[in-house]
PDB file of C-alpha atoms in Angstrom:
ATOM      1  CA  MET A  51     -12.163  34.089   2.752  1.00 33.00           C
ATOM      2  CA  SER A  52      -9.020  34.113   4.438  1.00 35.00           C
ATOM      3  CA  GLU A  53      -7.456  31.499   6.862  1.00 36.00           C
ATOM      4  CA  THR A  54      -7.589  33.939   9.793  1.00 36.00           C
ATOM      5  CA  ALA A  55     -11.133  34.996   9.131  1.00 33.00           C
ATOM      6  CA  SER A  56     -12.415  31.484   8.795  1.00 46.00           C
ATOM      7  CA  PRO A  57     -10.919  28.881  11.555  1.00 44.00           C
ATOM      8  CA  GLU A  58     -13.364  26.281  10.099  1.00 50.00           C
ATOM      9  CA  ILE A  59     -11.087  26.171   6.886  1.00 49.00           C
ATOM     10  CA  VAL A  60      -7.992  24.267   7.911  1.00 50.00           C
ATOM     11  CA  PRO A  61      -4.563  25.418   6.675  1.00 50.00           C
ATOM     12  CA  ASP A  62      -3.991  22.671   4.341  1.00 55.00           C
ATOM     13  CA  THR A  63      -7.234  22.672   2.427  1.00 62.00           C
ATOM     14  CA  GLU A  64      -6.851  22.748  -1.339  1.00 61.00           C
ATOM     15  CA  HIS A  65     -10.233  23.823  -2.356  1.00 55.00           C
ATOM     16  CA  ARG A  66     -10.555  26.715   0.046  1.00 58.00           C
ATOM     17  CA  GLY A  67     -13.072  28.724  -2.117  1.00 61.00           C
ATOM     18  CA  ILE A  68     -15.482  25.860  -2.972  1.00 72.00           C
ATOM     19  CA  VAL A  69     -15.550  24.784   0.694  1.00 72.00           C
ATOM     20  CA  ALA A  70     -16.156  28.093   2.043  1.00 73.00           C
ATOM     21  CA  ARG A  71     -19.325  28.640  -0.069  1.00 80.00           C
ATOM     22  CA  LEU A  72     -21.023  25.316   1.247  1.00 81.00           C
ATOM     23  CA  PRO A  73     -23.403  25.640   4.269  1.00 88.00           C
ATOM     24  CA  GLN A  74     -22.029  25.122   7.522  1.00 86.00           C
ATOM     25  CA  GLY A  75     -23.397  21.533   8.003  1.00 88.00           C
ATOM     26  CA  PRO A  76     -22.269  20.087   4.572  1.00 90.00           C
ATOM     27  CA  ARG A  77     -19.042  22.019   4.793  1.00 88.00           C
ATOM     28  CA  ASP A  78     -18.129  20.317   8.051  1.00 90.00           C
ATOM     29  CA  LEU A  79     -18.955  16.797   6.891  1.00 92.00           C
ATOM     30  CA  ALA A  80     -17.060  17.655   3.478  1.00 90.00           C
ATOM     31  CA  MET A  81     -14.135  18.638   5.655  1.00 88.00           C
ATOM     32  CA  LEU A  82     -14.484  15.723   8.007  1.00 90.00           C
ATOM     33  CA  ALA A  83     -14.180  13.215   5.048  1.00 92.00           C
ATOM     34  CA  ARG A  84     -11.289  15.486   3.616  1.00 89.00           C
ATOM     35  CA  PHE A  85     -13.208  16.242   0.295  1.00 89.00           C
ATOM     36  CA  ASP A  86     -11.564  19.522   0.266  1.00 84.00           C
ATOM     37  CA  ARG A  87      -8.095  17.736  -0.002  1.00 86.00           C
ATOM     38  CA  PRO A  88      -8.170  15.323  -2.955  1.00 89.00           C
ATOM     39  CA  ILE A  89      -4.470  14.444  -2.727  1.00 91.00           C
ATOM     40  CA  GLY A  90      -5.576  11.659  -0.218  1.00 91.00           C
ATOM     41  CA  TRP A  91      -7.735   9.860  -2.423  1.00 93.00           C
ATOM     42  CA  TRP A  92      -5.252  10.069  -5.398  1.00 95.00           C
ATOM     43  CA  LEU A  93      -2.576   8.552  -3.164  1.00 96.00           C
ATOM     44  CA  LEU A  94      -5.006   5.796  -2.253  1.00 96.00           C
ATOM     45  CA  PHE A  95      -6.249   5.319  -5.838  1.00 98.00           C
ATOM     46  CA  TRP A  96      -3.000   5.183  -7.768  1.00 98.00           C
ATOM     47  CA  PRO A  97      -1.873   1.849  -5.996  1.00 98.00           C
ATOM     48  CA  CYS A  98      -5.134   0.290  -7.059  1.00 98.00           C
ATOM     49  CA  ALA A  99      -4.505   1.432 -10.696  1.00 98.00           C
ATOM     50  CA  TRP A 100      -0.981  -0.003 -10.408  1.00 98.00           C
ATOM     51  CA  GLY A 101      -2.437  -3.474  -9.443  1.00 97.00           C
ATOM     52  CA  VAL A 102      -5.057  -3.452 -12.439  1.00 98.00           C
ATOM     53  CA  TRP A 103      -2.638  -2.223 -15.046  1.00 97.00           C
ATOM     54  CA  LEU A 104       0.316  -4.562 -13.902  1.00 96.00           C
ATOM     55  CA  ALA A 105      -1.954  -7.392 -14.118  1.00 96.00           C
ATOM     56  CA  GLY A 106      -2.068  -7.042 -18.066  1.00 94.00           C
ATOM     57  CA  ALA A 107      -5.721  -6.675 -18.575  1.00 92.00           C
ATOM     58  CA  GLY A 108      -5.691  -3.538 -20.535  1.00 94.00           C
ATOM     59  CA  TRP A 109      -7.155  -0.231 -19.646  1.00 95.00           C
ATOM     60  CA  GLN A 110     -10.178  -1.315 -17.534  1.00 97.00           C
ATOM     61  CA  PHE A 111     -11.694   2.255 -17.238  1.00 97.00           C
ATOM     62  CA  ALA A 112     -14.857   1.196 -15.672  1.00 97.00           C
ATOM     63  CA  LEU A 113     -13.128  -0.926 -12.936  1.00 98.00           C
ATOM     64  CA  LEU A 114     -10.720   2.056 -12.300  1.00 98.00           C
ATOM     65  CA  GLY A 115     -13.699   4.293 -12.161  1.00 98.00           C
ATOM     66  CA  TRP A 116     -15.183   2.030  -9.266  1.00 98.00           C
ATOM     67  CA  LEU A 117     -11.921   2.036  -7.592  1.00 98.00           C
ATOM     68  CA  LEU A 118     -11.573   5.713  -7.672  1.00 97.00           C
ATOM     69  CA  LEU A 119     -15.006   5.907  -5.983  1.00 97.00           C
ATOM     70  CA  GLY A 120     -14.003   3.367  -3.396  1.00 96.00           C
ATOM     71  CA  SER A 121     -10.765   5.513  -2.756  1.00 96.00           C
ATOM     72  CA  ILE A 122     -12.732   8.555  -2.083  1.00 96.00           C
ATOM     73  CA  ALA A 123     -15.300   6.853  -0.001  1.00 96.00           C
ATOM     74  CA  MET A 124     -12.983   4.847   2.188  1.00 95.00           C
ATOM     75  CA  ARG A 125     -10.040   7.455   2.492  1.00 94.00           C
ATOM     76  CA  GLY A 126     -13.091   9.763   3.609  1.00 95.00           C
ATOM     77  CA  ALA A 127     -14.404   6.972   5.959  1.00 94.00           C
ATOM     78  CA  GLY A 128     -10.687   6.664   7.387  1.00 91.00           C
ATOM     79  CA  CYS A 129     -10.247  10.224   8.072  1.00 91.00           C
ATOM     80  CA  VAL A 130     -13.734  10.407   9.977  1.00 94.00           C
ATOM     81  CA  TYR A 131     -12.577   7.386  12.124  1.00 92.00           C
ATOM     82  CA  ASN A 132      -9.269   8.839  12.772  1.00 88.00           C
ATOM     83  CA  ASP A 133     -10.703  12.159  13.673  1.00 91.00           C
ATOM     84  CA  ILE A 134     -12.958  10.411  16.139  1.00 92.00           C
ATOM     85  CA  VAL A 135     -10.318   8.710  17.735  1.00 88.00           C
ATOM     86  CA  ASP A 136      -7.730  11.730  17.676  1.00 84.00           C
ATOM     87  CA  ALA A 137     -10.287  14.477  18.821  1.00 85.00           C
ATOM     88  CA  LYS A 138      -8.291  15.226  21.980  1.00 82.00           C
ATOM     89  CA  LEU A 139      -4.921  14.922  20.377  1.00 78.00           C
ATOM     90  CA  ASP A 140      -6.145  17.289  17.433  1.00 77.00           C
ATOM     91  CA  ARG A 141      -7.189  19.970  19.865  1.00 81.00           C
ATOM     92  CA  GLN A 142      -3.495  20.392  21.075  1.00 77.00           C
ATOM     93  CA  VAL A 143      -1.996  20.628  17.504  1.00 72.00           C
ATOM     94  CA  ALA A 144      -2.480  24.049  15.682  1.00 71.00           C
ATOM     95  CA  ARG A 145      -2.954  22.558  12.169  1.00 69.00           C
ATOM     96  CA  THR A 146      -5.752  20.239  13.291  1.00 76.00           C
ATOM     97  CA  ALA A 147      -7.428  22.111  16.155  1.00 79.00           C
ATOM     98  CA  SER A 148     -10.110  23.468  14.073  1.00 79.00           C
ATOM     99  CA  ARG A 149     -11.050  20.092  12.414  1.00 82.00           C
ATOM    100  CA  PRO A 150     -14.783  19.513  12.757  1.00 87.00           C
ATOM    101  CA  VAL A 151     -14.848  16.825  15.494  1.00 90.00           C
ATOM    102  CA  ALA A 152     -11.872  18.397  17.525  1.00 87.00           C
ATOM    103  CA  SER A 153     -13.666  21.871  17.436  1.00 86.00           C
ATOM    104  CA  GLY A 154     -16.952  20.472  18.518  1.00 86.00           C
ATOM    105  CA  ARG A 155     -18.800  21.578  15.418  1.00 90.00           C
ATOM    106  CA  VAL A 156     -19.729  17.856  14.476  1.00 90.00           C
ATOM    107  CA  SER A 157     -20.677  15.548  17.208  1.00 92.00           C
ATOM    108  CA  LYS A 158     -19.168  11.953  17.515  1.00 91.00           C
ATOM    109  CA  LYS A 159     -22.708  10.665  16.920  1.00 94.00           C
ATOM    110  CA  LEU A 160     -23.113  12.451  13.713  1.00 95.00           C
ATOM    111  CA  ALA A 161     -19.540  11.718  12.918  1.00 95.00           C
ATOM    112  CA  TRP A 162     -20.309   8.059  13.233  1.00 96.00           C
ATOM    113  CA  GLY A 163     -23.308   8.220  11.215  1.00 97.00           C
ATOM    114  CA  TRP A 164     -21.298   9.714   8.267  1.00 96.00           C
ATOM    115  CA  LEU A 165     -18.655   6.941   8.625  1.00 96.00           C
ATOM    116  CA  VAL A 166     -21.286   4.311   8.138  1.00 96.00           C
ATOM    117  CA  THR A 167     -22.706   6.230   5.136  1.00 97.00           C
ATOM    118  CA  LEU A 168     -19.257   6.386   3.528  1.00 97.00           C
ATOM    119  CA  SER A 169     -18.688   2.712   4.267  1.00 96.00           C
ATOM    120  CA  LEU A 170     -21.831   1.888   2.590  1.00 97.00           C
ATOM    121  CA  VAL A 171     -20.607   3.596  -0.576  1.00 97.00           C
ATOM    122  CA  GLY A 172     -17.344   1.374  -0.271  1.00 96.00           C
ATOM    123  CA  LEU A 173     -19.580  -1.839   0.216  1.00 97.00           C
ATOM    124  CA  VAL A 174     -21.212  -0.949  -3.222  1.00 97.00           C
ATOM    125  CA  VAL A 175     -17.637  -0.781  -4.790  1.00 97.00           C
ATOM    126  CA  LEU A 176     -16.743  -4.067  -2.919  1.00 97.00           C
ATOM    127  CA  LEU A 177     -19.431  -5.872  -4.831  1.00 97.00           C
ATOM    128  CA  GLN A 178     -18.013  -4.876  -8.208  1.00 97.00           C
ATOM    129  CA  LEU A 179     -14.833  -6.999  -7.381  1.00 97.00           C
ATOM    130  CA  GLU A 180     -14.161 -10.709  -7.836  1.00 97.00           C
ATOM    131  CA  PRO A 181     -14.381 -12.795  -4.786  1.00 97.00           C
ATOM    132  CA  ALA A 182     -10.634 -13.307  -4.496  1.00 96.00           C
ATOM    133  CA  ALA A 183     -10.324  -9.382  -4.554  1.00 97.00           C
ATOM    134  CA  GLN A 184     -13.245  -8.880  -2.090  1.00 97.00           C
ATOM    135  CA  ILE A 185     -11.442 -11.207   0.364  1.00 97.00           C
ATOM    136  CA  VAL A 186      -8.354  -9.231  -0.097  1.00 97.00           C
ATOM    137  CA  ALA A 187      -9.962  -5.966   0.336  1.00 96.00           C
ATOM    138  CA  LEU A 188     -11.864  -6.944   3.687  1.00 96.00           C
ATOM    139  CA  ALA A 189      -8.579  -8.150   5.150  1.00 95.00           C
ATOM    140  CA  SER A 190      -7.331  -4.361   5.216  1.00 93.00           C
ATOM    141  CA  LEU A 191      -9.936  -3.553   7.737  1.00 91.00           C
ATOM    142  CA  ALA A 192      -7.986  -4.672  10.725  1.00 89.00           C
ATOM    143  CA  LEU A 193      -4.973  -2.602   9.603  1.00 88.00           C
ATOM    144  CA  VAL A 194      -7.263   0.609   9.028  1.00 88.00           C
ATOM    145  CA  ALA A 195      -8.814   0.173  12.413  1.00 86.00           C
ATOM    146  CA  ALA A 196      -5.473   0.202  14.298  1.00 86.00           C
ATOM    147  CA  TYR A 197      -3.750   3.012  12.412  1.00 79.00           C
ATOM    148  CA  PRO A 198      -4.879   5.932  14.563  1.00 78.00           C
ATOM    149  CA  PHE A 199      -3.388   4.373  17.502  1.00 81.00           C
ATOM    150  CA  MET A 200       0.022   3.638  15.879  1.00 77.00           C
ATOM    151  CA  LYS A 201       1.105   7.260  16.749  1.00 70.00           C
ATOM    152  CA  ARG A 202       0.843   6.541  20.475  1.00 73.00           C
ATOM    153  CA  ILE A 203       2.879   3.419  20.678  1.00 76.00           C
ATOM    154  CA  THR A 204       5.539   3.733  17.908  1.00 72.00           C
ATOM    155  CA  TRP A 205       7.816   6.170  16.230  1.00 66.00           C
ATOM    156  CA  TRP A 206       6.932   4.902  12.868  1.00 72.00           C
ATOM    157  CA  PRO A 207       3.307   5.258  12.262  1.00 78.00           C
ATOM    158  CA  GLN A 208       4.141   5.899   8.661  1.00 82.00           C
ATOM    159  CA  ALA A 209       5.119   2.347   8.364  1.00 82.00           C
ATOM    160  CA  TRP A 210       1.636   1.165   9.205  1.00 84.00           C
ATOM    161  CA  LEU A 211       0.107   3.701   7.007  1.00 85.00           C
ATOM    162  CA  GLY A 212       2.459   2.217   4.114  1.00 88.00           C
ATOM    163  CA  MET A 213       0.849  -1.078   4.648  1.00 92.00           C
ATOM    164  CA  VAL A 214      -2.631   0.400   4.693  1.00 92.00           C
ATOM    165  CA  PHE A 215      -2.427   3.116   1.858  1.00 92.00           C
ATOM    166  CA  THR A 216      -1.012   0.715  -0.567  1.00 96.00           C
ATOM    167  CA  TRP A 217      -3.669  -2.032  -0.160  1.00 96.00           C
ATOM    168  CA  GLY A 218      -5.495  -1.194  -3.384  1.00 97.00           C
ATOM    169  CA  LEU A 219      -2.445  -2.593  -5.105  1.00 98.00           C
ATOM    170  CA  LEU A 220      -3.237  -6.092  -3.860  1.00 97.00           C
ATOM    171  CA  VAL A 221      -6.741  -5.647  -4.568  1.00 98.00           C
ATOM    172  CA  GLY A 222      -6.669  -4.391  -8.091  1.00 97.00           C
ATOM    173  CA  PHE A 223      -3.932  -7.266  -8.919  1.00 98.00           C
ATOM    174  CA  THR A 224      -5.989 -10.098  -7.387  1.00 97.00           C
ATOM    175  CA  HIS A 225      -9.148  -8.991  -9.129  1.00 97.00           C
ATOM    176  CA  PHE A 226      -7.668 -10.290 -12.306  1.00 97.00           C
ATOM    177  CA  ARG A 227      -4.917 -13.003 -11.327  1.00 95.00           C
ATOM    178  CA  ALA A 228      -3.347 -14.999  -8.406  1.00 93.00           C
ATOM    179  CA  ASP A 229       0.018 -15.682  -9.942  1.00 93.00           C
ATOM    180  CA  ASN A 230       3.331 -13.687 -10.045  1.00 92.00           C
ATOM    181  CA  LEU A 231       3.174 -13.172  -6.321  1.00 95.00           C
ATOM    182  CA  GLY A 232       6.859 -12.485  -6.091  1.00 96.00           C
ATOM    183  CA  ALA A 233       6.415  -9.400  -8.331  1.00 96.00           C
ATOM    184  CA  LEU A 234       3.319  -8.479  -6.433  1.00 97.00           C
ATOM    185  CA  ALA A 235       5.195  -8.437  -2.981  1.00 97.00           C
ATOM    186  CA  ALA A 236       7.988  -6.661  -4.224  1.00 98.00           C
ATOM    187  CA  MET A 237       5.759  -3.839  -5.699  1.00 98.00           C
ATOM    188  CA  TYR A 238       3.853  -3.818  -2.342  1.00 98.00           C
ATOM    189  CA  ALA A 239       6.815  -3.481  -0.428  1.00 97.00           C
ATOM    190  CA  GLY A 240       8.139  -0.707  -2.544  1.00 98.00           C
ATOM    191  CA  ALA A 241       4.927   1.178  -2.449  1.00 97.00           C
ATOM    192  CA  ALA A 242       4.901   1.075   1.536  1.00 96.00           C
ATOM    193  CA  LEU A 243       8.472   2.677   1.623  1.00 96.00           C
ATOM    194  CA  TRP A 244       7.182   5.077  -0.891  1.00 97.00           C
ATOM    195  CA  VAL A 245       4.340   6.097   1.543  1.00 95.00           C
ATOM    196  CA  ILE A 246       6.635   6.197   4.555  1.00 92.00           C
ATOM    197  CA  GLY A 247       8.873   8.564   2.511  1.00 93.00           C
ATOM    198  CA  TYR A 248       5.919  11.166   1.486  1.00 94.00           C
ATOM    199  CA  ASP A 249       4.245  10.932   4.858  1.00 88.00           C
ATOM    200  CA  THR A 250       7.402  11.780   6.631  1.00 88.00           C
ATOM    201  CA  ILE A 251       7.533  14.720   4.372  1.00 90.00           C
ATOM    202  CA  TYR A 252       3.834  15.413   5.554  1.00 84.00           C
ATOM    203  CA  ALA A 253       4.854  15.088   9.168  1.00 79.00           C
ATOM    204  CA  MET A 254       7.585  17.731   8.948  1.00 80.00           C
ATOM    205  CA  GLN A 255       4.750  20.327   9.308  1.00 71.00           C
ATOM    206  CA  ASP A 256       3.751  19.036  12.713  1.00 58.00           C
ATOM    207  CA  ARG A 257       7.098  18.328  14.381  1.00 51.00           C
ATOM    208  CA  GLU A 258       7.147  21.107  17.193  1.00 46.00           C
ATOM    209  CA  ASP A 259       3.532  20.329  18.127  1.00 49.00           C
ATOM    210  CA  ASP A 260       3.880  16.689  17.864  1.00 50.00           C
ATOM    211  CA  ALA A 261       6.904  16.834  20.343  1.00 40.00           C
ATOM    212  CA  LEU A 262       4.948  18.938  22.622  1.00 41.00           C
ATOM    213  CA  VAL A 263       1.816  16.622  22.946  1.00 46.00           C
ATOM    214  CA  GLY A 264       3.581  13.273  22.751  1.00 49.00           C
ATOM    215  CA  ILE A 265       2.671  12.279  19.107  1.00 59.00           C
ATOM    216  CA  ARG A 266       5.197  10.229  17.521  1.00 55.00           C
ATOM    217  CA  SER A 267       6.343  10.279  13.970  1.00 62.00           C
ATOM    218  CA  SER A 268       9.159   9.212  11.580  1.00 63.00           C
ATOM    219  CA  ALA A 269       9.847  12.869  11.016  1.00 58.00           C
ATOM    220  CA  LEU A 270      10.681  13.439  14.621  1.00 64.00           C
ATOM    221  CA  ARG A 271      12.552  10.152  15.018  1.00 64.00           C
ATOM    222  CA  LEU A 272      14.824  11.037  11.946  1.00 66.00           C
ATOM    223  CA  GLY A 273      15.483  14.509  13.358  1.00 65.00           C
ATOM    224  CA  ALA A 274      18.225  16.413  11.413  1.00 71.00           C
ATOM    225  CA  GLY A 275      18.639  13.488   9.192  1.00 79.00           C
ATOM    226  CA  VAL A 276      14.807  13.699   7.802  1.00 85.00           C
ATOM    227  CA  LYS A 277      16.016  14.623   4.357  1.00 88.00           C
ATOM    228  CA  ARG A 278      18.453  11.700   4.143  1.00 91.00           C
ATOM    229  CA  GLY A 279      15.806   9.278   5.631  1.00 90.00           C
ATOM    230  CA  VAL A 280      13.210  10.298   2.735  1.00 93.00           C
ATOM    231  CA  ALA A 281      16.075   9.877   0.292  1.00 95.00           C
ATOM    232  CA  LEU A 282      16.575   6.294   1.432  1.00 95.00           C
ATOM    233  CA  PHE A 283      12.926   5.349   1.550  1.00 94.00           C
ATOM    234  CA  TYR A 284      12.299   6.698  -1.838  1.00 97.00           C
ATOM    235  CA  THR A 285      15.597   4.764  -3.182  1.00 97.00           C
ATOM    236  CA  GLY A 286      14.386   1.515  -1.719  1.00 98.00           C
ATOM    237  CA  ALA A 287      10.917   2.142  -3.375  1.00 98.00           C
ATOM    238  CA  VAL A 288      12.326   2.584  -6.602  1.00 98.00           C
ATOM    239  CA  ALA A 289      14.594  -0.512  -6.108  1.00 98.00           C
ATOM    240  CA  LEU A 290      11.723  -2.876  -5.067  1.00 98.00           C
ATOM    241  CA  TRP A 291       9.723  -1.516  -7.922  1.00 98.00           C
ATOM    242  CA  ALA A 292      12.553  -2.464 -10.468  1.00 97.00           C
ATOM    243  CA  LEU A 293      12.686  -5.794  -8.904  1.00 97.00           C
ATOM    244  CA  ALA A 294       9.101  -6.297  -9.250  1.00 97.00           C
ATOM    245  CA  PHE A 295       9.125  -5.512 -12.914  1.00 96.00           C
ATOM    246  CA  TRP A 296      12.003  -7.775 -13.423  1.00 96.00           C
ATOM    247  CA  LEU A 297      10.379 -10.619 -11.667  1.00 95.00           C
ATOM    248  CA  TYR A 298       7.328  -9.833 -13.852  1.00 93.00           C
ATOM    249  CA  ARG A 299       9.183  -9.545 -17.110  1.00 89.00           C
ATOM    250  CA  GLU A 300      12.977 -10.192 -17.522  1.00 89.00           C
ATOM    251  CA  ASP A 301      13.679  -7.180 -19.737  1.00 88.00           C
ATOM    252  CA  TRP A 302      16.101  -4.257 -18.894  1.00 87.00           C
ATOM    253  CA  VAL A 303      14.132  -2.149 -21.401  1.00 86.00           C
ATOM    254  CA  ALA A 304      11.045  -2.392 -18.971  1.00 87.00           C
ATOM    255  CA  LEU A 305      13.132  -1.021 -16.182  1.00 93.00           C
ATOM    256  CA  LEU A 306      13.262   2.311 -18.214  1.00 95.00           C
ATOM    257  CA  ALA A 307       9.794   2.661 -17.457  1.00 95.00           C
ATOM    258  CA  LEU A 308      10.581   3.691 -13.884  1.00 97.00           C
ATOM    259  CA  VAL A 309      12.821   6.538 -14.785  1.00 97.00           C
ATOM    260  CA  PRO A 310      10.445   9.250 -14.907  1.00 97.00           C
ATOM    261  CA  ALA A 311       9.124   8.387 -11.500  1.00 98.00           C
ATOM    262  CA  ALA A 312      12.525   7.810  -9.922  1.00 98.00           C
ATOM    263  CA  TRP A 313      13.639  11.383 -11.432  1.00 98.00           C
ATOM    264  CA  HIS A 314      10.471  12.849  -9.825  1.00 98.00           C
ATOM    265  CA  LEU A 315      11.165  11.463  -6.448  1.00 98.00           C
ATOM    266  CA  ALA A 316      14.778  12.579  -6.746  1.00 97.00           C
ATOM    267  CA  TRP A 317      13.442  16.219  -7.338  1.00 97.00           C
ATOM    268  CA  GLN A 318      11.504  16.115  -4.222  1.00 97.00           C
ATOM    269  CA  VAL A 319      14.310  15.230  -2.152  1.00 96.00           C
ATOM    270  CA  ALA A 320      16.695  17.489  -3.721  1.00 96.00           C
ATOM    271  CA  THR A 321      14.232  20.486  -3.374  1.00 96.00           C
ATOM    272  CA  LEU A 322      12.831  19.484   0.246  1.00 93.00           C
ATOM    273  CA  ASP A 323      13.231  22.343   2.548  1.00 90.00           C
ATOM    274  CA  GLY A 324      11.852  22.025   6.219  1.00 79.00           C
ATOM    275  CA  GLU A 325      12.604  25.672   6.881  1.00 81.00           C
ATOM    276  CA  ASP A 326      10.148  26.907   4.366  1.00 82.00           C
ATOM    277  CA  ALA A 327       6.688  26.322   5.863  1.00 74.00           C
ATOM    278  CA  GLY A 328       5.032  25.543   2.545  1.00 85.00           C
ATOM    279  CA  ASN A 329       7.719  23.289   0.975  1.00 90.00           C
ATOM    280  CA  PRO A 330       6.862  20.007   2.599  1.00 89.00           C
ATOM    281  CA  LEU A 331       3.316  20.235   1.916  1.00 89.00           C
ATOM    282  CA  GLU A 332       3.958  20.956  -1.638  1.00 93.00           C
ATOM    283  CA  ARG A 333       6.224  18.177  -2.075  1.00 94.00           C
ATOM    284  CA  PHE A 334       3.934  15.804  -0.393  1.00 94.00           C
ATOM    285  CA  ARG A 335       1.221  16.946  -2.865  1.00 94.00           C
ATOM    286  CA  ALA A 336       3.500  16.259  -5.845  1.00 96.00           C
ATOM    287  CA  ASN A 337       3.087  12.537  -5.101  1.00 97.00           C
ATOM    288  CA  ARG A 338       0.010  12.489  -6.755  1.00 96.00           C
ATOM    289  CA  TRP A 339       2.066  12.933 -10.072  1.00 96.00           C
ATOM    290  CA  THR A 340       4.585  10.033  -8.845  1.00 97.00           C
ATOM    291  CA  GLY A 341       1.552   7.888  -8.630  1.00 97.00           C
ATOM    292  CA  ALA A 342       0.450   8.576 -11.999  1.00 98.00           C
ATOM    293  CA  LEU A 343       3.934   7.972 -13.243  1.00 98.00           C
ATOM    294  CA  VAL A 344       4.417   4.707 -11.602  1.00 98.00           C
ATOM    295  CA  ALA A 345       0.797   3.739 -12.933  1.00 98.00           C
ATOM    296  CA  ALA A 346       2.017   4.507 -16.451  1.00 97.00           C
ATOM    297  CA  ALA A 347       5.159   2.177 -15.870  1.00 97.00           C
ATOM    298  CA  CYS A 348       2.949  -0.540 -14.606  1.00 97.00           C
ATOM    299  CA  PHE A 349       0.664  -0.261 -17.652  1.00 97.00           C
ATOM    300  CA  VAL A 350       3.647  -0.400 -20.105  1.00 95.00           C
ATOM    301  CA  VAL A 351       5.251  -3.512 -18.287  1.00 95.00           C
ATOM    302  CA  GLY A 352       2.017  -5.269 -17.617  1.00 94.00           C
ATOM    303  CA  ASN A 353       0.550  -4.890 -21.104  1.00 92.00           C
ATOM    304  CA  ALA A 354       3.589  -4.955 -23.191  1.00 81.00           C
ATOM    305  CA  GLY A 355       2.894  -7.681 -26.050  1.00 60.00           C
ATOM    306  CA  VAL A 356      -0.617  -8.269 -24.854  1.00 55.00           C
TER     307      VAL A 356
END
């Protein structure tokens, strides 16, 4: 099924064949929650794993399974909420005009019902956490609720997303411990810069449409300097992660654990090409591997000698 033959399948969907085979109703709900684009939940999940593994509690596969489920559900809920709020704007952007709410295939009433359902799954996951981690998780709700409005009032909605999408780092860490908060803060700040970097890459796809309809983004703000801007954000992220590791464990060898992730980010910047229509999306999606590499580094540093 081609993109031109099926306007319901949005241009950046990953599992085009699977989604196209679903009946229309379930297909629309799956797309509304972005189940066809798992990159979003991986980017939400990896910081959770960073927090768990940096805390030094071992593999914790069961907890990570719950956090992955929570990432899928809450990323879906966030997307539904975002599409409800942004329906009018989405209709004016080519890449988002065919989304279920924007196109009218899913009513706002049904979308709110789907949002509640996904949030209930998130509640089940929340109940698996220690009380301190539950409080931290709930504290993110105000940030999540405000995010869709940021693109209307600031050129840097990516900075807000950086705070939201990395909150799982705080949740995973505080499930096990409440010390080493300096290291945790540095790790969180670095994670936020990482998000600003990769979401700026993502926003490069919509620069022309965003400018026409008045949507603000870091990609527009940086203009011709977008590649240098991404490089600075990524450099800051690696520097802060290195600081976090040093504050956690004063060992120069531990910093070597970040080399693979740093190399991967450098590759993204070096090969980023805004003139190639598919290049920014590919570089954005490559961050699932960055997340995995940082997770491996966190496991090594957090669990060395345990």
